[in-house]
Amino acid sequence: MPSADASSEPKKPDHSGHRDRLRERALKTGASALPDYELLELYLFRSIPQRDVKPLAKALLTRFGSLPAVLSAPLEDMVQVSVVDGKGRTLKVTKNIALDLQLMFEATRRVVAQPVTRTTVIASWSALMAYVQVTLAHEPREQFRVLFLDKKYQLMADEIMGYGTVDHAPAYPREIMRRALELSAVSVILVHNHPSGDPNPSPGDIDMTRQIVKAGEPLRIKVHDHLIVGREGVVSMSQQRLM
């Protein structure tokens, strides 16, 4: 029987060798040594098994600006991203791919949240700052959250109390205090983001905060702080003596 001609053996897709080399490099040097686009590539391998995903990884980073911004992007924005590969084929982010990326973000958020939920919030301030920054720094719209604390300053609940536009999120003092009473919380920390990236408080932020502080006084519910989150960092209004 004649031996099979090597040329008749099925060839692997061109991208398969790249995938193998990238996986080997990640195993050898550790994933932390990879640039953002290659880390995103590795993750997309699982969602898109038979295509070259490097162009899509780079397109996502170009569209949203950074890896954290990609992972925290709204699903409806992610699915707008598509790219044409070297063979003229269109590769786009489907809802399932977007969901996979959002799952990575949610897992990261929960990992960062653990130190906050398992100890006294006031005693783990750096962990709290890390948590709010991961959660809100890349939100495209303003989001107003309230952290409700018990008498030991432990976190009882972290709830979204309002969504807004790119530059305003409504906050209603009566609703915040009503919810605090329902939870039997004795103090709260207000948190919201500035999609512009600049975390410095506006005059409107200062006025809103003082209204909430005033609403809590007759109920003996203390507003501990108001944290404003931007891509440039987190600002504490209490530390700036603006409350």
Short mmCIF file of C-alpha atoms in Angstrom, two decimals, residues 144 146 148 159-162 170-183 188 212 215 219 221:
data_model
loop_
_atom_site.label_atom_id
_atom_site.label_comp_id
_atom_site.label_asym_id
_atom_site.label_seq_id
_atom_site.Cartn_x
_atom_site.Cartn_y
_atom_site.Cartn_z
CA PHE A 144 -25.77 56.69 41.83
CA VAL A 146 -25.66 53.87 48.17
CA PHE A 148 -25.85 50.92 53.63
CA GLU A 159 -27.75 49.33 45.84
CA ILE A 160 -28.16 51.38 42.70
CA MET A 161 -30.52 54.21 43.54
CA GLY A 162 -30.48 56.00 40.20
CA PRO A 170 -30.81 61.71 39.99
CA ALA A 171 -30.62 61.15 43.74
CA TYR A 172 -33.68 61.49 45.95
CA PRO A 173 -32.95 62.08 49.65
CA ARG A 174 -36.31 60.72 50.83
CA GLU A 175 -35.89 57.48 48.86
CA ILE A 176 -32.38 56.97 50.24
CA MET A 177 -33.53 57.47 53.82
CA ARG A 178 -36.64 55.32 53.32
CA ARG A 179 -34.44 52.47 52.13
CA ALA A 180 -32.01 52.98 55.02
CA LEU A 181 -34.90 52.63 57.48
CA GLU A 182 -36.12 49.47 55.73
CA LEU A 183 -32.66 47.92 56.15
CA VAL A 188 -24.61 55.35 54.47
CA ILE A 212 -29.09 64.05 51.75
CA ALA A 215 -32.58 64.45 55.33
CA LEU A 219 -33.60 60.05 61.53
CA ILE A 221 -28.80 58.25 59.85
#
